[in-house]
Coordinates of C-alpha atoms and ligand atoms in Angstrom, one line a residue:
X25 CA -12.7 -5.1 24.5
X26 CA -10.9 -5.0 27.8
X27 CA -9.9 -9.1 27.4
X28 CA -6.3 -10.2 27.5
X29 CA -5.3 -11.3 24.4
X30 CA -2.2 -12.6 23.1
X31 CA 0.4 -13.8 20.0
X32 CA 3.4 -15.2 19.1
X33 CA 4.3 -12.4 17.6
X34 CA 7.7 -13.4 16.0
X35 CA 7.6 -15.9 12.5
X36 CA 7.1 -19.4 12.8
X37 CA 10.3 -20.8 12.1
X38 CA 13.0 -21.9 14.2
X39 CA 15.1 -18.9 14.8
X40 CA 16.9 -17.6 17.9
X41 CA 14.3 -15.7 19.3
X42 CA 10.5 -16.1 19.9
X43 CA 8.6 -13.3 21.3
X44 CA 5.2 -13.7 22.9
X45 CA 3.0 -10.7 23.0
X46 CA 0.7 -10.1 26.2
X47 CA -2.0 -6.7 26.0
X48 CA -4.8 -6.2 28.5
X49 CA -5.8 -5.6 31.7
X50 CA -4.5 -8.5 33.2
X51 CA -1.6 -9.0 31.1
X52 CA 0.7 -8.1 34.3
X53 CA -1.1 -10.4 36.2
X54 CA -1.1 -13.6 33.6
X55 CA 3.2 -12.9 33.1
X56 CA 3.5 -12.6 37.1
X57 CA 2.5 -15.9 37.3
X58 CA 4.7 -17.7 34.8
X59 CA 8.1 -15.8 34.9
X60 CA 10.3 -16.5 37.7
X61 CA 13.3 -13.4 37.6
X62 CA 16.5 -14.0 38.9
X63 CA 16.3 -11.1 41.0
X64 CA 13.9 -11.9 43.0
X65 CA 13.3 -8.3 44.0
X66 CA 12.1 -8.0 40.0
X67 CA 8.7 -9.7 40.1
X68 CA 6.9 -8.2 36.5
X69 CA 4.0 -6.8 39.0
X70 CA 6.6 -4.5 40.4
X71 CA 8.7 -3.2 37.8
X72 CA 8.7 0.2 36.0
X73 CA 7.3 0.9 32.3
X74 CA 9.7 0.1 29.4
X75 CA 12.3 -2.2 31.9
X76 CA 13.2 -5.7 30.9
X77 CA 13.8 -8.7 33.6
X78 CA 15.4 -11.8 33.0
X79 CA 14.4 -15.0 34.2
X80 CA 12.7 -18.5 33.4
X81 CA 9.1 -19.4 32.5
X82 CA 7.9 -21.9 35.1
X83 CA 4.6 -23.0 36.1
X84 CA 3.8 -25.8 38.4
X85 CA 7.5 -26.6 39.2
X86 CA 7.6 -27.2 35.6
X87 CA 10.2 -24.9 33.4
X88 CA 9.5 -23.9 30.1
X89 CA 12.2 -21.8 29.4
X90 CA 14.8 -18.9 29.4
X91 CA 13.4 -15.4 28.9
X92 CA 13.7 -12.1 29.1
X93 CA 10.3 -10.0 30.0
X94 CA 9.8 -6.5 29.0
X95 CA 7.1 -4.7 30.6
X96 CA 5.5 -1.9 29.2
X97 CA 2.5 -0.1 31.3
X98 CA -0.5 1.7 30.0
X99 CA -1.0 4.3 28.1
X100 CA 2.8 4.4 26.7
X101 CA 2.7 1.5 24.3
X102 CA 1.5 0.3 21.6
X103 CA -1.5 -0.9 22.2
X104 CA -2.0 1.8 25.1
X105 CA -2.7 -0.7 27.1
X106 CA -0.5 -2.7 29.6
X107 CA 2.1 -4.9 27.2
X108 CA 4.5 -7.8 28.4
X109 CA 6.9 -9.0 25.4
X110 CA 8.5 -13.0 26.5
X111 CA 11.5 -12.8 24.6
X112 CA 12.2 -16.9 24.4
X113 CA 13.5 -19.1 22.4
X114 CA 12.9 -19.5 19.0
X115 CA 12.0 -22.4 18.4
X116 CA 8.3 -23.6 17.7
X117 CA 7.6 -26.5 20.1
X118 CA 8.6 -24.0 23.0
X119 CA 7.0 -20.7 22.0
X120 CA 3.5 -22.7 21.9
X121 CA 3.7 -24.4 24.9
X122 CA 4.1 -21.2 26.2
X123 CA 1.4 -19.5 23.9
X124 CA -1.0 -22.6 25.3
X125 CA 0.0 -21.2 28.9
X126 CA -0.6 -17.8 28.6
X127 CA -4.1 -18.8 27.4
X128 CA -5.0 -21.3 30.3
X129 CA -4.1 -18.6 32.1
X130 CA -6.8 -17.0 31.1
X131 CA -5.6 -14.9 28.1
X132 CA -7.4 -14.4 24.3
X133 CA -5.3 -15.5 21.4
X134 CA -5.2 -12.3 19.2
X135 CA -7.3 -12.3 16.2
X136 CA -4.9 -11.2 13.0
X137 CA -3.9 -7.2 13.4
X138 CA -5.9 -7.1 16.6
X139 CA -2.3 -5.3 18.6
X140 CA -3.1 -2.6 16.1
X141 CA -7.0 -2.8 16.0
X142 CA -6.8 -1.9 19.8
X143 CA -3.9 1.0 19.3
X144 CA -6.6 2.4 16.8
X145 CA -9.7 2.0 19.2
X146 CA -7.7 3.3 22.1
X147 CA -6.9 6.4 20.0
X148 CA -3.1 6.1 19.8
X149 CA -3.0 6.1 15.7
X150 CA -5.6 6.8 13.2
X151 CA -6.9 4.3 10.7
X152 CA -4.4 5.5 7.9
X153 CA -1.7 5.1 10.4
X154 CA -3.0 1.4 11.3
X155 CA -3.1 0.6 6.9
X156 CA 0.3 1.7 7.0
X157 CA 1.7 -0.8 9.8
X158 CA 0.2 -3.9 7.6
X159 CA 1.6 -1.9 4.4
X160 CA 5.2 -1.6 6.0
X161 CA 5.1 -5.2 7.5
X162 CA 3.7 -6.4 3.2
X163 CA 6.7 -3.7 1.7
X164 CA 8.0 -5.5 -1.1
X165 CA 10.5 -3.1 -1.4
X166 CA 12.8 -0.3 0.2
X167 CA 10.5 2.8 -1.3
X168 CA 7.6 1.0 -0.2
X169 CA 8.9 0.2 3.1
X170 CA 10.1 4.3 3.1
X171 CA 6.5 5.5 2.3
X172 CA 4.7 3.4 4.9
X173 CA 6.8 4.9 7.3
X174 CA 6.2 7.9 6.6
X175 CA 2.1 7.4 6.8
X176 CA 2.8 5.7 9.5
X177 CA 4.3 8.7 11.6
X178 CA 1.5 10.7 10.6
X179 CA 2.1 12.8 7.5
X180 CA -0.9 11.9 5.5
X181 CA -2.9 12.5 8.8
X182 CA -1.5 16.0 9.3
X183 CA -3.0 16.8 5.7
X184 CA -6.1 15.1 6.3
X185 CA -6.9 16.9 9.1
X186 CA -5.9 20.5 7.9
X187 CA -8.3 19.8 5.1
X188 CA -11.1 18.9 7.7
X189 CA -10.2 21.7 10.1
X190 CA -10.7 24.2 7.3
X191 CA -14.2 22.0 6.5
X192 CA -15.6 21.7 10.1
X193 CA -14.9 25.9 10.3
X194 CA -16.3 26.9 7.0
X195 CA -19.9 24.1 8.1
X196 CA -19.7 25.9 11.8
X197 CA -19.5 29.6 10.4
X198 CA -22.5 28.8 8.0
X199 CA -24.7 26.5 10.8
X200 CA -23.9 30.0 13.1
X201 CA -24.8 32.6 10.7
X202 CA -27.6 31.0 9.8
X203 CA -28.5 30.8 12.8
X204 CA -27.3 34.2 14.8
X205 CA -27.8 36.1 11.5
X206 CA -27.0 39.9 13.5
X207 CA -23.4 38.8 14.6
X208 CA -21.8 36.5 10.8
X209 CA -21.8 38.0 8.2
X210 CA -22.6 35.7 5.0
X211 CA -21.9 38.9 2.9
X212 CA -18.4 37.7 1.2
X213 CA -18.5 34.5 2.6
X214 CA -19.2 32.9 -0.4
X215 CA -15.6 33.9 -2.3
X216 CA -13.5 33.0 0.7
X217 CA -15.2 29.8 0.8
X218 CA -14.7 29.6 -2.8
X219 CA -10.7 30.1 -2.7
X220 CA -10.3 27.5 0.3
X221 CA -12.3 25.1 -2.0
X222 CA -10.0 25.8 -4.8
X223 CA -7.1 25.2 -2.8
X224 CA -8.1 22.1 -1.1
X225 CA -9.4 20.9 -4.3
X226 CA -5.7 21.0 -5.6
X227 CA -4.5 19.0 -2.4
X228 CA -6.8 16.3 -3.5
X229 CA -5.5 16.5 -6.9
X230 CA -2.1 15.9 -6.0
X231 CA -2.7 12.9 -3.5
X232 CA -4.7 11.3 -6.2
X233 CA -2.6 11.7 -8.3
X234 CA 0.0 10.2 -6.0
X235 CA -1.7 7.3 -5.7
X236 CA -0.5 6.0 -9.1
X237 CA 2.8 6.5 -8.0
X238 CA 2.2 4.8 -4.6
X239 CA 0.6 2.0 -6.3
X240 CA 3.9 1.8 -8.5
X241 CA 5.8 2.0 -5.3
X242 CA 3.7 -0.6 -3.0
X243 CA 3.0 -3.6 -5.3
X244 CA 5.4 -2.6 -8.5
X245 CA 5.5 -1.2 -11.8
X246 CA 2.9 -3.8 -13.2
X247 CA 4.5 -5.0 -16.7
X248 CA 3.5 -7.7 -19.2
X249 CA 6.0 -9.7 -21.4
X250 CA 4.2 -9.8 -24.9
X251 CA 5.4 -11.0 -28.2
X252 CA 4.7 -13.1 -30.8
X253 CA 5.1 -17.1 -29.9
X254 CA 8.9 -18.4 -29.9
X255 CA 10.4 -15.0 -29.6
X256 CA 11.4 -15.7 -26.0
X257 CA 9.0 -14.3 -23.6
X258 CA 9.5 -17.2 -20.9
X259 CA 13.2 -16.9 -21.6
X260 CA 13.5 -13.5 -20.6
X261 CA 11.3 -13.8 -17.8
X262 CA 13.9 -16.8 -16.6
X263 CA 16.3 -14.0 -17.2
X264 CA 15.0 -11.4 -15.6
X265 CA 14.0 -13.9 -12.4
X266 CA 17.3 -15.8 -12.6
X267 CA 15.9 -18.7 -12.1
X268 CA 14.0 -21.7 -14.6
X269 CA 10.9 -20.5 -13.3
X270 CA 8.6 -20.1 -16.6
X271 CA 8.3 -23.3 -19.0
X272 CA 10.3 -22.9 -22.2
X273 CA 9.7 -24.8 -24.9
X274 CA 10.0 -25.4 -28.4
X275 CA 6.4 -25.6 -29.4
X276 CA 4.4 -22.6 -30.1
X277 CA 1.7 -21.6 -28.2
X278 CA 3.1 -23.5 -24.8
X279 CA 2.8 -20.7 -22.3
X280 CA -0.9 -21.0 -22.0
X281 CA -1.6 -19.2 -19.0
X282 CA -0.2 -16.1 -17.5
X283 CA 2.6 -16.4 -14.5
X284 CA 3.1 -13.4 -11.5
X285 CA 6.3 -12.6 -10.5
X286 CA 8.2 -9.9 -8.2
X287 CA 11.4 -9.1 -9.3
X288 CA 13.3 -6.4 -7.5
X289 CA 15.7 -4.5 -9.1
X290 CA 17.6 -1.9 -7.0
X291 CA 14.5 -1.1 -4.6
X292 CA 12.2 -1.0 -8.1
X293 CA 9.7 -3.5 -8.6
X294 CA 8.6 -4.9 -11.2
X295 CA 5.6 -7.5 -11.0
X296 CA 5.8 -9.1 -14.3
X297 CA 3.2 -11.0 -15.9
X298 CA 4.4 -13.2 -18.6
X299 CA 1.4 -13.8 -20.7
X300 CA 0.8 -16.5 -23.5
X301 CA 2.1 -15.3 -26.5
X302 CA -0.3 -13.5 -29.1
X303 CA -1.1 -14.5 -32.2
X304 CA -4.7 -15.8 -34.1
X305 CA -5.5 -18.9 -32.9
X306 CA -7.9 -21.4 -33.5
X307 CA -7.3 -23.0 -30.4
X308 CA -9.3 -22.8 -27.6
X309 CA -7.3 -23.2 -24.4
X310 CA -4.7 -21.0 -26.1
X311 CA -7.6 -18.4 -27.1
X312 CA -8.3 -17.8 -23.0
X313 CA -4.4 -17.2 -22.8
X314 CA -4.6 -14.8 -25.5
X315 CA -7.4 -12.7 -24.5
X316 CA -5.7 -12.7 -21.1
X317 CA -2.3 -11.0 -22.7
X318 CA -4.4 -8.3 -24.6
X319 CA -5.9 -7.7 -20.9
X320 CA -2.9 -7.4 -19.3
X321 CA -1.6 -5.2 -21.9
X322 CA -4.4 -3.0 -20.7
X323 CA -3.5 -2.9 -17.2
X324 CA 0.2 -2.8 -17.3
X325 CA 2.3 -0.1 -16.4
X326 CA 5.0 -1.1 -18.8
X327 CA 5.1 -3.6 -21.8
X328 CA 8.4 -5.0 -22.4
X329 CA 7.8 -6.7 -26.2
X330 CA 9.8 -9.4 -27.1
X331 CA 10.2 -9.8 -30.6
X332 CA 12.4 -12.8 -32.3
X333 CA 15.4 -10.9 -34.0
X334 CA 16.6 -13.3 -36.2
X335 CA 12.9 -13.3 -38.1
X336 CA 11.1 -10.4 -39.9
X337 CA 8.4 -8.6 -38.3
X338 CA 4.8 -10.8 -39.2
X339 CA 1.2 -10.0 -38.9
X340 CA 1.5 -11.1 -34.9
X341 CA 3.7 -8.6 -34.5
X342 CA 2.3 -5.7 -35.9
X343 CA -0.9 -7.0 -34.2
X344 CA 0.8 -6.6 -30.7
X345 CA 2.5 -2.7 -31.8
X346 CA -0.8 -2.0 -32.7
X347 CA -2.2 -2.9 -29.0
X348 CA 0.7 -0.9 -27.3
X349 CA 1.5 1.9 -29.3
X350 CA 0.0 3.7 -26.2
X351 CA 1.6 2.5 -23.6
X352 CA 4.7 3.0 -22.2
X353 CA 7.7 0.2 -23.8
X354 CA 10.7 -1.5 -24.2
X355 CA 11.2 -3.4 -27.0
X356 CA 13.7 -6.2 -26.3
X357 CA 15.1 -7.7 -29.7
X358 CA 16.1 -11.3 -28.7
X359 CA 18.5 -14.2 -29.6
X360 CA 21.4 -11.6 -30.8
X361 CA 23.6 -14.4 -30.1
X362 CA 22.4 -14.9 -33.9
X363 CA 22.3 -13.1 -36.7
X364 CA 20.0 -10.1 -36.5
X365 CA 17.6 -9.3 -39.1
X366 CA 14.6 -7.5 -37.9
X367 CA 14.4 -4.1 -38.8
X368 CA 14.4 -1.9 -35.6
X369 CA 13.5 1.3 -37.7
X370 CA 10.3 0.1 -38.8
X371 CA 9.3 -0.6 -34.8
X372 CA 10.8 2.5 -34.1
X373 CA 8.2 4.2 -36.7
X374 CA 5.6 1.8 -35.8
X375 CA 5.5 2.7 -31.7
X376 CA 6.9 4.7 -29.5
X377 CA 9.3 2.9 -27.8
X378 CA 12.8 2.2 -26.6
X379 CA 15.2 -0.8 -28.1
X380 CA 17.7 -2.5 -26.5
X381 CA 19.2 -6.0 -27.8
X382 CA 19.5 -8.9 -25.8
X383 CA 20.6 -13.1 -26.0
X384 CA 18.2 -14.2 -23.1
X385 CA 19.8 -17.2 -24.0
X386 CA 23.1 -16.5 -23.2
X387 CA 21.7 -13.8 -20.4
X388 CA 23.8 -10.9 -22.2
X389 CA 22.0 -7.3 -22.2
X390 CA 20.6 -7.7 -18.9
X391 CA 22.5 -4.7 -17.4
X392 CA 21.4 -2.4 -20.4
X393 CA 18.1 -3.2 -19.3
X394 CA 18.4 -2.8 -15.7
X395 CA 19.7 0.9 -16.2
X396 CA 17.3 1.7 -18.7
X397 CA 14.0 0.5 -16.3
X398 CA 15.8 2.9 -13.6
X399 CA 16.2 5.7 -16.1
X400 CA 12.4 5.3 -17.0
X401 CA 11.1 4.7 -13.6
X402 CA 13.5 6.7 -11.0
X403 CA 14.4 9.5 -12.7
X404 CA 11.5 10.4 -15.2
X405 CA 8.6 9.0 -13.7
X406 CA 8.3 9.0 -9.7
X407 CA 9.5 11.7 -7.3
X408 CA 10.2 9.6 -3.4
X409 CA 11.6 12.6 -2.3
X410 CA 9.4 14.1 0.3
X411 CA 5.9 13.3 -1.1
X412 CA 3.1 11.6 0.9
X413 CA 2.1 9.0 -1.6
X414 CA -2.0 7.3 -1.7
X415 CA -0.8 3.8 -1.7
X416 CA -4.4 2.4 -0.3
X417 CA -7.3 1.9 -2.2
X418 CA -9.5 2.9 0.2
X419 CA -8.0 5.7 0.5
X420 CA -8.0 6.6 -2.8
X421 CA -11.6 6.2 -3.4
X422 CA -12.7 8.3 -0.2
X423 CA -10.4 11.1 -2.0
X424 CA -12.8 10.8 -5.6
X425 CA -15.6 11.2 -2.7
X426 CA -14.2 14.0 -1.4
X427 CA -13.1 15.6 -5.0
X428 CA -16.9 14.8 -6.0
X429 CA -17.7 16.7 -3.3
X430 CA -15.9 19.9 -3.0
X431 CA -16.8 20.2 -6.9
X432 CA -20.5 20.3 -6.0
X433 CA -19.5 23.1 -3.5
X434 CA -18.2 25.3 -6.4
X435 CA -20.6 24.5 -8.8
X436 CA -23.2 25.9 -5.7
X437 CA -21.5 29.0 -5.0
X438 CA -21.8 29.8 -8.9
X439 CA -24.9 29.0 -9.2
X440 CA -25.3 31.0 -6.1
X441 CA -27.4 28.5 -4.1
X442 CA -28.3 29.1 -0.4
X443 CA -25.7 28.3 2.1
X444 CA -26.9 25.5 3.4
X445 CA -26.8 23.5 0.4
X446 CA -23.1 24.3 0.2
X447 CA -23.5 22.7 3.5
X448 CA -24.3 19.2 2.4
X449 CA -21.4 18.8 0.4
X450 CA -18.8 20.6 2.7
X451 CA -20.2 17.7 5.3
X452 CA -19.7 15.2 2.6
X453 CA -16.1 15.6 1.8
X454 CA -15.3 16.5 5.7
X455 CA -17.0 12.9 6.0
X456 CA -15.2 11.4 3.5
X457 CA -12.0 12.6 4.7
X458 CA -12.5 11.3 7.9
X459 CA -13.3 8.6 7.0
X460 CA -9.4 7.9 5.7
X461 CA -8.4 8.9 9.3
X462 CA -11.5 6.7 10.9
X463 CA -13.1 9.4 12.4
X464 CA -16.7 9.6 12.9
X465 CA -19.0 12.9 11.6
X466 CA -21.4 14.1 14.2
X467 CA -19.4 14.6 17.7
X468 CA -16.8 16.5 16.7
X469 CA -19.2 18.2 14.3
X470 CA -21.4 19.5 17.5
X471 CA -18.5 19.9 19.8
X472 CA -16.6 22.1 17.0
X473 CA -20.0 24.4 16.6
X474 CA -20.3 24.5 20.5
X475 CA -17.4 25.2 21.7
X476 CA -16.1 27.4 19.2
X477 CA -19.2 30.0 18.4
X478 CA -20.9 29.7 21.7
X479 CA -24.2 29.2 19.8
X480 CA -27.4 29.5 21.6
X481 CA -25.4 31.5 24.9
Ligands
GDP20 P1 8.0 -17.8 -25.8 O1 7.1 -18.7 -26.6 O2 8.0 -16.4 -26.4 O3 7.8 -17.8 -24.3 O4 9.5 -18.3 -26.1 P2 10.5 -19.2 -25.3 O5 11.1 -18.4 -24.2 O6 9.7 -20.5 -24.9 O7 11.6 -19.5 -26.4 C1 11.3 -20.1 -27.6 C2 12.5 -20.7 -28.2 O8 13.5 -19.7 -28.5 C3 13.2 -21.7 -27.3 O9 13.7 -22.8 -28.0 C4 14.3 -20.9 -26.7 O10 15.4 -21.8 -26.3 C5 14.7 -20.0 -27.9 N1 15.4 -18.8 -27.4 C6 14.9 -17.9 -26.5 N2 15.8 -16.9 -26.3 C7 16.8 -17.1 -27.1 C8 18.0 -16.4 -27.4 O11 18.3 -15.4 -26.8 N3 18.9 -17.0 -28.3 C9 18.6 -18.1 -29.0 N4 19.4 -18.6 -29.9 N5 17.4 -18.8 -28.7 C10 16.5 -18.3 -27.8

């Protein structure tokens, strides 16, 4: 692990600045060589932590560019090891040639996330702090971009390792008593054990429970477009996306497979799937398009139904109602630019569910909708405030592990089984735990017992 490696660590685009990314043991060594300051008296071996030098990149008489080089020594940075950041040029061509020279020179390129792979296996963040890096760098959005942040400086973390503190004590005071039986008392230590359970089991709760929200807040309130053919799915998906991005057409049945989009609307996402539209069908191709709307329908966290207004309600319709009366809608009553006929009162006593009018056509009712989707979704349904949101699925899972867990504990101490099986599952969910934060079990597990209750003195 102690090679050099290195990245262009900026986008590959033309832009107006390039920066190429040196971390390793001889990353002073491999920038001394190839930048030339203009204060001679500023050579990169010889300057401080966290000072910049400006100068060109030459090698062999040759010069590459104009740069400025930032030198950051170990353990301050981010890697914790030594750092050197070549601010160049932008553009492409350059930064490469310079890339290709740092390597002859006898640095790595950087396998994808390795800057962060080596912050976490030099200790400077934990593994939920490393998620959250790549999560802030993906945000799709400003809440997401919030949240990641937040994990990022360590707030998940602090919880984490209360929960495990509290863990590793309870496992040490039974391993002890069990042991040194004359100095711990096991006498009420089933009860206290049972309330710190209790209240750790409602910690979990709530972060798992989080993580529904986080999910909302990371990749977007998933919603499906649904309706019957021709009442103007792909046209308000072109609405909503401002663009002709769906097909629309005048024959039935046309959107045949489902389309993923983002759309973004003031720092809510929604990732809309536009799905074919549902009716019987005979035909195969369209059948697979069908079955995959009813799926969606399934997964989505919000169905915006689309139904033709200037038509009665048919049998597709109160097929679809029938699929959604669970979930969470807005029914959007389209092409109002004509005459409206369909009667809203029997959706209204059909599903549960919010109507707004629109001409996707003409693009009218858009705004309606836009405040109504933040009433729903900002206001109701998720708190950003100051809440650590679960927005990895890793995460979440090792949490059910750790729930799983902590409930066998309880279920032991009422069916008043010996301590140490309550000590199999306290180790489970303190492994479990740790394993959010990347921490192994068994060294801090004997370290703990030793140094704290000076067992076997
Ligand atoms: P889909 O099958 O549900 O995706 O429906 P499309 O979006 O393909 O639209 C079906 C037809 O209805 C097309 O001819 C559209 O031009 C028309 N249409 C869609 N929205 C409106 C609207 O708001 N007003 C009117 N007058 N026609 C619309």
């Amino acid at each position: 692990m102690k090679d050099t490696i290195a990245a262009i660590a900026t986008g590959m685009g033309n832009s107006g600045i390039g920066i190429i990314r040196i971390s390793g043991d001889d990353t002073l060594s491999i920038a001394d060589k190839i930048f030339i300051p203009k204060n001679k008296n500023k050579s990169i071996a010889s300057m401080d932590s966290y000072t910049a030098a400006y100068g060109v990149i030459s090698y062999e008489g040759e010069i590459y560019d104009e740069a400025i080089a930032l030198v950051m020594r170990a353990p301050g940075t981010y890697t914790a090891e030594d750092v050197v950041e070549l601010d160049c040029h932008g553009g492409i061509t350059v930064l490469k040639r310079i890339f290709d020279l740092v390597v002859r020179l006898g640095a790595r390129p950087a396998e994808p996330g390795e800057f962060t792979k080596r912050a976490f296996l030099n200790g400077r963040i934990d593994m939920s702090q490393a998620e959250s890096v790549m999560d802030l760098i993906h945000a799709k959005n400003d809440m997401a971009a919030k949240s990641s942040l937040k994990q990022l400086s360590g707030e998940l973390t602090k919880l984490i390792k209360d929960m495990r503190e509290k863990l590793l004590y309870n496992i040490a005071y039974i391993e002890s008593a069990l042991d040194d039986p004359e100095n711990y008392s096991l006498d009420e230590f089933p009860q206290q054990l049972e309330t710190t359970v209790d209240n750790m089991l409602i910690t979990v709760e709530k972060l798992i429970k989080s993580s529904s929200d986080g999910r909302l807040i990371k990749e977007g309130i998933r919603t499906a477009i649904v309706g019957r053919p021709n009442a103007g799915k792909s046209s308000v998906l072109n609405m909503l996306l401002g663009e002709e991005r769906a097909i629309v057409t005048d024959i039935e049945g046309t959107t045949r497979d489902t389309l993923e989009e983002y759309i973004n609307i003031d720092g809510i996402t929604l990732n809309i799937v536009d799905t074919a539209g549902i009716r019987t069908t005979s035909d195969t191709v369209e059948k697979i398009g069908v079955d995959k709307a009813i799926a969606s329908i399934d997964d989505a966290d919000l169905i915006l139904y689309i139904v033709d207004g200037t038509t009665t309600l048919d049998e597709n319709d109160f097929k679809i109602m029938d699929k959604i009366k669970d979930k969470k809608s807005i029914t959007l009553i389209n092409k109002n630019d004509l005459e409206t006929v369909v009667d809203k009162v029997l959706i209204t006593n059909t599903i549960n569910t919010k109507i707004l009018e629109i001409s996707a056509k003409e693009g009218t009712g858009k705004e309606n909708l836009h405040t109504l989707l933040k009433e729903m979704f900002f206001n109701n349904e998720l708190n950003y405030n100051d809440e650590i949101y679960i927005t990895n699925q890793r995460h979440k899972s090792l949490l059910y592990e750790a729930r799983e867990s902590l409930n066998k504990v309880l279920e032991s101490i009422k069916l008043c089984m010996g301590e140490d099986f309550l000590t199999i599952d306290l180790m489970a969910a303190y492994a479990s735990l740790g394993k959010i934060i990347g921490e192994e079990l068994e060294d801090d597990l004997v370290n703990k017992i030793f140094a704290e209750f000076c067992m076997g003195k």
